[in-house]
């Protein structure tokens, strides 16, 4: 009872070989929209800028849901097909989530705007972020930015490690980028943590086997950590 249509703004000559190459992993209808009419009617109409983005349209033609495919699409489709999708309740839940996301984003920005001038206030904000919602993307970004963008004399390595470790737990050690951040935090903390950094980085490298560019970057970091472990 579900029809899936993928839409590209490129021309058919470019899309056809791409779909053919994907084979069974892309066995749904793929349409082209070089004039961007669908983009105007959906993406622009709802202020969407990032891709991929999915829209679920009901049998009556009304839009029921839209968002990143990894942000609940499967659960929504199951409810729609079963005739159990409550749009009003879902919209309220989404509004509450968006409000919470805005609050967390405000704290995130506040941390980095104060870390250079008021270390105590930054620490207070940082604890709110780490002890707050289970948001692995935010925690990973917080840790990585502390490790790479904050001046060395202002880096709260303990906070970065806590944020990275929580992100690892939330992603069940299945995200190479998160493991990479955790390994970096361990490495920065000093020689006594280097062995654990190597272990985490090896896991990250193994998970990135299908992404050669990422894998190469992760392997370079691993080599650096392994060198430090024998010094």
PDB file of C-alpha atoms in Angstrom:
ATOM      1  CA  UNK A   1       0.000   0.000   0.000  1.00  0.00           C
ATOM      2  CA  UNK A   2       3.001   2.300  -0.290  1.00  0.00           C
ATOM      3  CA  UNK A   3       4.456   3.819  -3.444  1.00  0.00           C
ATOM      4  CA  UNK A   4       8.005   5.126  -3.102  1.00  0.00           C
ATOM      5  CA  UNK A   5       9.280   7.706  -5.565  1.00  0.00           C
ATOM      6  CA  UNK A   6      12.773   9.134  -5.473  1.00  0.00           C
ATOM      7  CA  UNK A   7      13.172  12.506  -7.187  1.00  0.00           C
ATOM      8  CA  UNK A   8      16.350  14.058  -8.546  1.00  0.00           C
ATOM      9  CA  UNK A   9      16.804  17.567  -9.932  1.00  0.00           C
ATOM     10  CA  UNK A  10      19.342  16.238 -12.442  1.00  0.00           C
ATOM     11  CA  UNK A  11      18.549  15.161 -16.004  1.00  0.00           C
ATOM     12  CA  UNK A  12      17.679  11.601 -17.025  1.00  0.00           C
ATOM     13  CA  UNK A  13      20.998  11.027 -18.808  1.00  0.00           C
ATOM     14  CA  UNK A  14      22.819  11.442 -15.533  1.00  0.00           C
ATOM     15  CA  UNK A  15      20.288   9.682 -13.305  1.00  0.00           C
ATOM     16  CA  UNK A  16      19.779   6.516 -15.373  1.00  0.00           C
ATOM     17  CA  UNK A  17      23.328   5.124 -15.052  1.00  0.00           C
ATOM     18  CA  UNK A  18      23.357   5.975 -11.346  1.00  0.00           C
ATOM     19  CA  UNK A  19      20.140   4.001 -10.757  1.00  0.00           C
ATOM     20  CA  UNK A  20      21.434   1.120 -12.871  1.00  0.00           C
ATOM     21  CA  UNK A  21      24.633   0.999 -10.830  1.00  0.00           C
ATOM     22  CA  UNK A  22      22.664   0.834  -7.561  1.00  0.00           C
ATOM     23  CA  UNK A  23      20.665  -2.157  -8.796  1.00  0.00           C
ATOM     24  CA  UNK A  24      18.447  -3.835  -6.199  1.00  0.00           C
ATOM     25  CA  UNK A  25      19.372  -1.277  -3.533  1.00  0.00           C
ATOM     26  CA  UNK A  26      17.406   1.317  -5.504  1.00  0.00           C
ATOM     27  CA  UNK A  27      14.500  -0.791  -6.783  1.00  0.00           C
ATOM     28  CA  UNK A  28      11.835   1.924  -6.568  1.00  0.00           C
ATOM     29  CA  UNK A  29      10.590   4.509  -9.039  1.00  0.00           C
ATOM     30  CA  UNK A  30      13.040   7.325  -9.675  1.00  0.00           C
ATOM     31  CA  UNK A  31      11.851  10.518 -11.346  1.00  0.00           C
ATOM     32  CA  UNK A  32      13.739  13.528 -12.657  1.00  0.00           C
ATOM     33  CA  UNK A  33      12.795  17.128 -12.004  1.00  0.00           C
ATOM     34  CA  UNK A  34      15.329  19.319 -13.833  1.00  0.00           C
ATOM     35  CA  UNK A  35      12.819  22.193 -13.899  1.00  0.00           C
ATOM     36  CA  UNK A  36      12.607  21.971 -10.084  1.00  0.00           C
ATOM     37  CA  UNK A  37       8.812  22.083  -9.987  1.00  0.00           C
ATOM     38  CA  UNK A  38       8.634  19.387  -7.306  1.00  0.00           C
ATOM     39  CA  UNK A  39      11.403  21.150  -5.437  1.00  0.00           C
ATOM     40  CA  UNK A  40       9.384  24.362  -5.406  1.00  0.00           C
ATOM     41  CA  UNK A  41       6.182  22.587  -4.375  1.00  0.00           C
ATOM     42  CA  UNK A  42       7.762  20.591  -1.572  1.00  0.00           C
ATOM     43  CA  UNK A  43      11.296  21.556  -0.567  1.00  0.00           C
ATOM     44  CA  UNK A  44      10.957  25.321  -0.925  1.00  0.00           C
ATOM     45  CA  UNK A  45       7.356  25.371   0.302  1.00  0.00           C
ATOM     46  CA  UNK A  46       8.428  23.861   3.618  1.00  0.00           C
ATOM     47  CA  UNK A  47      11.769  25.625   3.906  1.00  0.00           C
ATOM     48  CA  UNK A  48      13.795  22.434   3.454  1.00  0.00           C
ATOM     49  CA  UNK A  49      17.396  22.885   2.364  1.00  0.00           C
ATOM     50  CA  UNK A  50      19.089  19.584   3.122  1.00  0.00           C
ATOM     51  CA  UNK A  51      18.860  16.233   1.356  1.00  0.00           C
ATOM     52  CA  UNK A  52      17.826  13.488   1.601  1.00  0.00           C
ATOM     53  CA  UNK A  53      14.352  14.569   2.717  1.00  0.00           C
ATOM     54  CA  UNK A  54      11.202  12.474   2.604  1.00  0.00           C
ATOM     55  CA  UNK A  55       7.543  13.481   2.272  1.00  0.00           C
ATOM     56  CA  UNK A  56       4.708  11.113   3.154  1.00  0.00           C
ATOM     57  CA  UNK A  57       1.496  11.872   1.272  1.00  0.00           C
ATOM     58  CA  UNK A  58      -1.722  10.140   2.325  1.00  0.00           C
ATOM     59  CA  UNK A  59      -4.220   8.486   0.005  1.00  0.00           C
ATOM     60  CA  UNK A  60      -6.330  11.657   0.205  1.00  0.00           C
ATOM     61  CA  UNK A  61      -3.450  13.707  -1.185  1.00  0.00           C
ATOM     62  CA  UNK A  62      -2.708  15.478   2.081  1.00  0.00           C
ATOM     63  CA  UNK A  63       0.836  15.734   3.369  1.00  0.00           C
ATOM     64  CA  UNK A  64       1.108  13.708   6.586  1.00  0.00           C
ATOM     65  CA  UNK A  65       4.776  13.976   7.473  1.00  0.00           C
ATOM     66  CA  UNK A  66       8.129  15.163   6.216  1.00  0.00           C
ATOM     67  CA  UNK A  67      11.674  14.926   7.515  1.00  0.00           C
ATOM     68  CA  UNK A  68      15.011  13.195   7.109  1.00  0.00           C
ATOM     69  CA  UNK A  69      14.462   9.505   6.237  1.00  0.00           C
ATOM     70  CA  UNK A  70      16.450   8.490   9.315  1.00  0.00           C
ATOM     71  CA  UNK A  71      14.327  10.677  11.614  1.00  0.00           C
ATOM     72  CA  UNK A  72      11.352   8.377  12.053  1.00  0.00           C
ATOM     73  CA  UNK A  73      10.191   7.636   8.500  1.00  0.00           C
ATOM     74  CA  UNK A  74       9.876   3.866   9.015  1.00  0.00           C
ATOM     75  CA  UNK A  75       7.761   4.234  12.160  1.00  0.00           C
ATOM     76  CA  UNK A  76       5.518   6.819  10.487  1.00  0.00           C
ATOM     77  CA  UNK A  77       4.962   4.599   7.444  1.00  0.00           C
ATOM     78  CA  UNK A  78       3.986   1.645   9.626  1.00  0.00           C
ATOM     79  CA  UNK A  79       1.374   3.755  11.395  1.00  0.00           C
ATOM     80  CA  UNK A  80       0.071   5.265   8.139  1.00  0.00           C
ATOM     81  CA  UNK A  81      -0.319   1.844   6.478  1.00  0.00           C
ATOM     82  CA  UNK A  82      -2.061   0.504   9.583  1.00  0.00           C
ATOM     83  CA  UNK A  83      -4.400   3.499   9.621  1.00  0.00           C
ATOM     84  CA  UNK A  84      -3.144   4.484  13.057  1.00  0.00           C
ATOM     85  CA  UNK A  85      -1.202   7.658  12.298  1.00  0.00           C
ATOM     86  CA  UNK A  86      -2.427  10.576  14.415  1.00  0.00           C
ATOM     87  CA  UNK A  87      -1.201  13.670  12.606  1.00  0.00           C
ATOM     88  CA  UNK A  88      -2.295  16.092  15.325  1.00  0.00           C
ATOM     89  CA  UNK A  89      -0.554  14.156  18.100  1.00  0.00           C
ATOM     90  CA  UNK A  90       2.545  13.723  15.977  1.00  0.00           C
ATOM     91  CA  UNK A  91       2.619  17.438  15.147  1.00  0.00           C
ATOM     92  CA  UNK A  92       2.450  18.308  18.860  1.00  0.00           C
ATOM     93  CA  UNK A  93       5.274  15.906  19.603  1.00  0.00           C
ATOM     94  CA  UNK A  94       7.343  17.374  16.784  1.00  0.00           C
ATOM     95  CA  UNK A  95       6.722  20.912  18.047  1.00  0.00           C
ATOM     96  CA  UNK A  96       7.908  19.899  21.511  1.00  0.00           C
ATOM     97  CA  UNK A  97      11.015  18.262  20.045  1.00  0.00           C
ATOM     98  CA  UNK A  98      11.797  21.331  17.940  1.00  0.00           C
ATOM     99  CA  UNK A  99      11.455  23.532  21.023  1.00  0.00           C
ATOM    100  CA  UNK A 100      13.878  21.288  22.891  1.00  0.00           C
ATOM    101  CA  UNK A 101      16.299  21.286  19.967  1.00  0.00           C
ATOM    102  CA  UNK A 102      16.221  25.089  19.902  1.00  0.00           C
ATOM    103  CA  UNK A 103      16.973  25.167  23.638  1.00  0.00           C
ATOM    104  CA  UNK A 104      19.924  22.785  23.234  1.00  0.00           C
ATOM    105  CA  UNK A 105      21.256  24.735  20.245  1.00  0.00           C
ATOM    106  CA  UNK A 106      21.130  27.925  22.289  1.00  0.00           C
ATOM    107  CA  UNK A 107      23.151  26.227  25.061  1.00  0.00           C
ATOM    108  CA  UNK A 108      25.602  24.824  22.504  1.00  0.00           C
ATOM    109  CA  UNK A 109      26.266  28.257  21.061  1.00  0.00           C
ATOM    110  CA  UNK A 110      26.468  29.784  24.535  1.00  0.00           C
ATOM    111  CA  UNK A 111      29.167  27.305  25.543  1.00  0.00           C
ATOM    112  CA  UNK A 112      31.495  28.311  22.740  1.00  0.00           C
ATOM    113  CA  UNK A 113      30.773  32.022  23.121  1.00  0.00           C
ATOM    114  CA  UNK A 114      31.743  31.933  26.816  1.00  0.00           C
ATOM    115  CA  UNK A 115      34.531  29.349  26.930  1.00  0.00           C
ATOM    116  CA  UNK A 116      37.106  31.987  26.010  1.00  0.00           C
ATOM    117  CA  UNK A 117      35.979  34.544  28.608  1.00  0.00           C
ATOM    118  CA  UNK A 118      34.270  32.772  31.494  1.00  0.00           C
ATOM    119  CA  UNK A 119      35.512  29.256  32.127  1.00  0.00           C
ATOM    120  CA  UNK A 120      33.201  28.640  35.101  1.00  0.00           C
ATOM    121  CA  UNK A 121      30.085  29.631  33.136  1.00  0.00           C
ATOM    122  CA  UNK A 122      31.201  27.532  30.178  1.00  0.00           C
ATOM    123  CA  UNK A 123      31.664  24.541  32.499  1.00  0.00           C
ATOM    124  CA  UNK A 124      28.155  25.020  33.886  1.00  0.00           C
ATOM    125  CA  UNK A 125      26.683  25.128  30.390  1.00  0.00           C
ATOM    126  CA  UNK A 126      28.765  22.151  29.296  1.00  0.00           C
ATOM    127  CA  UNK A 127      27.410  20.015  32.113  1.00  0.00           C
ATOM    128  CA  UNK A 128      23.859  20.890  31.076  1.00  0.00           C
ATOM    129  CA  UNK A 129      24.624  19.653  27.576  1.00  0.00           C
ATOM    130  CA  UNK A 130      26.295  16.414  28.660  1.00  0.00           C
ATOM    131  CA  UNK A 131      23.788  15.609  31.399  1.00  0.00           C
ATOM    132  CA  UNK A 132      20.840  16.668  29.248  1.00  0.00           C
ATOM    133  CA  UNK A 133      19.085  15.038  26.280  1.00  0.00           C
ATOM    134  CA  UNK A 134      20.400  11.880  24.624  1.00  0.00           C
ATOM    135  CA  UNK A 135      21.512  13.625  21.438  1.00  0.00           C
ATOM    136  CA  UNK A 136      24.504  11.769  20.002  1.00  0.00           C
ATOM    137  CA  UNK A 137      25.050  14.219  17.130  1.00  0.00           C
ATOM    138  CA  UNK A 138      25.168  17.212  19.470  1.00  0.00           C
ATOM    139  CA  UNK A 139      27.439  15.433  21.956  1.00  0.00           C
ATOM    140  CA  UNK A 140      29.825  14.346  19.218  1.00  0.00           C
ATOM    141  CA  UNK A 141      29.905  17.872  17.780  1.00  0.00           C
ATOM    142  CA  UNK A 142      30.491  19.342  21.244  1.00  0.00           C
ATOM    143  CA  UNK A 143      33.414  17.019  21.934  1.00  0.00           C
ATOM    144  CA  UNK A 144      35.000  17.425  18.505  1.00  0.00           C
ATOM    145  CA  UNK A 145      34.762  21.205  18.559  1.00  0.00           C
ATOM    146  CA  UNK A 146      36.323  21.371  22.043  1.00  0.00           C
ATOM    147  CA  UNK A 147      39.158  19.157  20.822  1.00  0.00           C
ATOM    148  CA  UNK A 148      39.809  20.999  17.565  1.00  0.00           C
ATOM    149  CA  UNK A 149      38.479  24.582  17.778  1.00  0.00           C
ATOM    150  CA  UNK A 150      38.999  25.733  21.350  1.00  0.00           C
ATOM    151  CA  UNK A 151      42.425  27.187  22.259  1.00  0.00           C
ATOM    152  CA  UNK A 152      44.501  24.577  24.077  1.00  0.00           C
ATOM    153  CA  UNK A 153      44.634  26.510  27.346  1.00  0.00           C
ATOM    154  CA  UNK A 154      40.825  26.670  27.389  1.00  0.00           C
ATOM    155  CA  UNK A 155      39.998  23.090  26.395  1.00  0.00           C
ATOM    156  CA  UNK A 156      37.935  21.136  28.887  1.00  0.00           C
ATOM    157  CA  UNK A 157      39.225  17.688  27.960  1.00  0.00           C
ATOM    158  CA  UNK A 158      37.226  16.032  30.715  1.00  0.00           C
ATOM    159  CA  UNK A 159      33.995  17.449  29.308  1.00  0.00           C
ATOM    160  CA  UNK A 160      34.990  16.424  25.775  1.00  0.00           C
ATOM    161  CA  UNK A 161      35.656  12.870  26.965  1.00  0.00           C
ATOM    162  CA  UNK A 162      32.329  12.656  28.805  1.00  0.00           C
ATOM    163  CA  UNK A 163      30.428  13.956  25.765  1.00  0.00           C
ATOM    164  CA  UNK A 164      32.236  11.601  23.382  1.00  0.00           C
ATOM    165  CA  UNK A 165      31.813   8.580  25.655  1.00  0.00           C
ATOM    166  CA  UNK A 166      28.086   9.226  25.996  1.00  0.00           C
ATOM    167  CA  UNK A 167      27.774   9.586  22.201  1.00  0.00           C
ATOM    168  CA  UNK A 168      29.560   6.245  21.765  1.00  0.00           C
ATOM    169  CA  UNK A 169      27.124   4.582  24.146  1.00  0.00           C
ATOM    170  CA  UNK A 170      24.091   6.125  22.432  1.00  0.00           C
ATOM    171  CA  UNK A 171      25.276   4.967  18.995  1.00  0.00           C
ATOM    172  CA  UNK A 172      26.153   1.494  20.361  1.00  0.00           C
ATOM    173  CA  UNK A 173      29.723   1.769  19.036  1.00  0.00           C
ATOM    174  CA  UNK A 174      28.425   1.638  15.461  1.00  0.00           C
ATOM    175  CA  UNK A 175      29.330   5.133  14.238  1.00  0.00           C
ATOM    176  CA  UNK A 176      32.951   5.508  13.070  1.00  0.00           C
ATOM    177  CA  UNK A 177      32.853   9.308  13.364  1.00  0.00           C
ATOM    178  CA  UNK A 178      31.760   9.106  16.997  1.00  0.00           C
ATOM    179  CA  UNK A 179      34.402   6.486  17.802  1.00  0.00           C
ATOM    180  CA  UNK A 180      36.986   8.701  16.119  1.00  0.00           C
ATOM    181  CA  UNK A 181      36.020  11.619  18.362  1.00  0.00           C
ATOM    182  CA  UNK A 182      36.193   9.422  21.456  1.00  0.00           C
ATOM    183  CA  UNK A 183      39.632   8.160  20.465  1.00  0.00           C
ATOM    184  CA  UNK A 184      40.816  11.734  19.891  1.00  0.00           C
ATOM    185  CA  UNK A 185      39.582  12.779  23.349  1.00  0.00           C
ATOM    186  CA  UNK A 186      41.419   9.858  24.964  1.00  0.00           C
ATOM    187  CA  UNK A 187      44.597  10.624  23.038  1.00  0.00           C
ATOM    188  CA  UNK A 188      44.537  14.303  24.040  1.00  0.00           C
ATOM    189  CA  UNK A 189      44.200  13.368  27.718  1.00  0.00           C
ATOM    190  CA  UNK A 190      47.667  11.881  27.828  1.00  0.00           C
ATOM    191  CA  UNK A 191      49.826   8.786  27.542  1.00  0.00           C
ATOM    192  CA  UNK A 192      47.875   6.752  30.092  1.00  0.00           C
ATOM    193  CA  UNK A 193      44.850   6.858  27.779  1.00  0.00           C
ATOM    194  CA  UNK A 194      46.642   6.238  24.469  1.00  0.00           C
ATOM    195  CA  UNK A 195      46.166   2.455  24.478  1.00  0.00           C
ATOM    196  CA  UNK A 196      42.416   2.901  24.828  1.00  0.00           C
ATOM    197  CA  UNK A 197      42.503   5.535  22.083  1.00  0.00           C
ATOM    198  CA  UNK A 198      44.144   2.998  19.773  1.00  0.00           C
ATOM    199  CA  UNK A 199      41.456   0.427  20.580  1.00  0.00           C
ATOM    200  CA  UNK A 200      38.640   2.861  19.812  1.00  0.00           C
ATOM    201  CA  UNK A 201      40.300   4.103  16.618  1.00  0.00           C
ATOM    202  CA  UNK A 202      40.719   0.543  15.344  1.00  0.00           C
ATOM    203  CA  UNK A 203      36.981   0.052  15.782  1.00  0.00           C
ATOM    204  CA  UNK A 204      36.344   3.241  13.809  1.00  0.00           C
ATOM    205  CA  UNK A 205      38.610   2.120  10.962  1.00  0.00           C
ATOM    206  CA  UNK A 206      36.877  -1.265  10.770  1.00  0.00           C
ATOM    207  CA  UNK A 207      33.441   0.351  10.557  1.00  0.00           C
ATOM    208  CA  UNK A 208      34.520   2.639   7.715  1.00  0.00           C
ATOM    209  CA  UNK A 209      35.449  -0.164   5.321  1.00  0.00           C
ATOM    210  CA  UNK A 210      32.921   1.018   2.718  1.00  0.00           C
ATOM    211  CA  UNK A 211      34.088   4.652   2.787  1.00  0.00           C
ATOM    212  CA  UNK A 212      37.648   4.787   1.507  1.00  0.00           C
ATOM    213  CA  UNK A 213      38.114   8.528   2.051  1.00  0.00           C
ATOM    214  CA  UNK A 214      36.960   8.349   5.670  1.00  0.00           C
ATOM    215  CA  UNK A 215      38.922   5.154   6.261  1.00  0.00           C
ATOM    216  CA  UNK A 216      42.169   6.777   5.117  1.00  0.00           C
ATOM    217  CA  UNK A 217      41.687   9.705   7.472  1.00  0.00           C
ATOM    218  CA  UNK A 218      40.888   7.389  10.364  1.00  0.00           C
ATOM    219  CA  UNK A 219      43.956   5.249   9.620  1.00  0.00           C
ATOM    220  CA  UNK A 220      46.219   8.308   9.726  1.00  0.00           C
ATOM    221  CA  UNK A 221      44.908   9.149  13.172  1.00  0.00           C
ATOM    222  CA  UNK A 222      45.369   5.530  14.235  1.00  0.00           C
ATOM    223  CA  UNK A 223      49.000   5.587  13.101  1.00  0.00           C
ATOM    224  CA  UNK A 224      49.569   8.729  15.173  1.00  0.00           C
ATOM    225  CA  UNK A 225      48.063   7.127  18.255  1.00  0.00           C
ATOM    226  CA  UNK A 226      50.022   3.895  17.770  1.00  0.00           C
ATOM    227  CA  UNK A 227      53.248   5.872  17.448  1.00  0.00           C
ATOM    228  CA  UNK A 228      52.502   7.665  20.700  1.00  0.00           C
ATOM    229  CA  UNK A 229      51.865   4.357  22.469  1.00  0.00           C
ATOM    230  CA  UNK A 230      55.420   3.124  21.847  1.00  0.00           C
ATOM    231  CA  UNK A 231      57.267   6.355  22.626  1.00  0.00           C
TER     232      UNK A 231
END
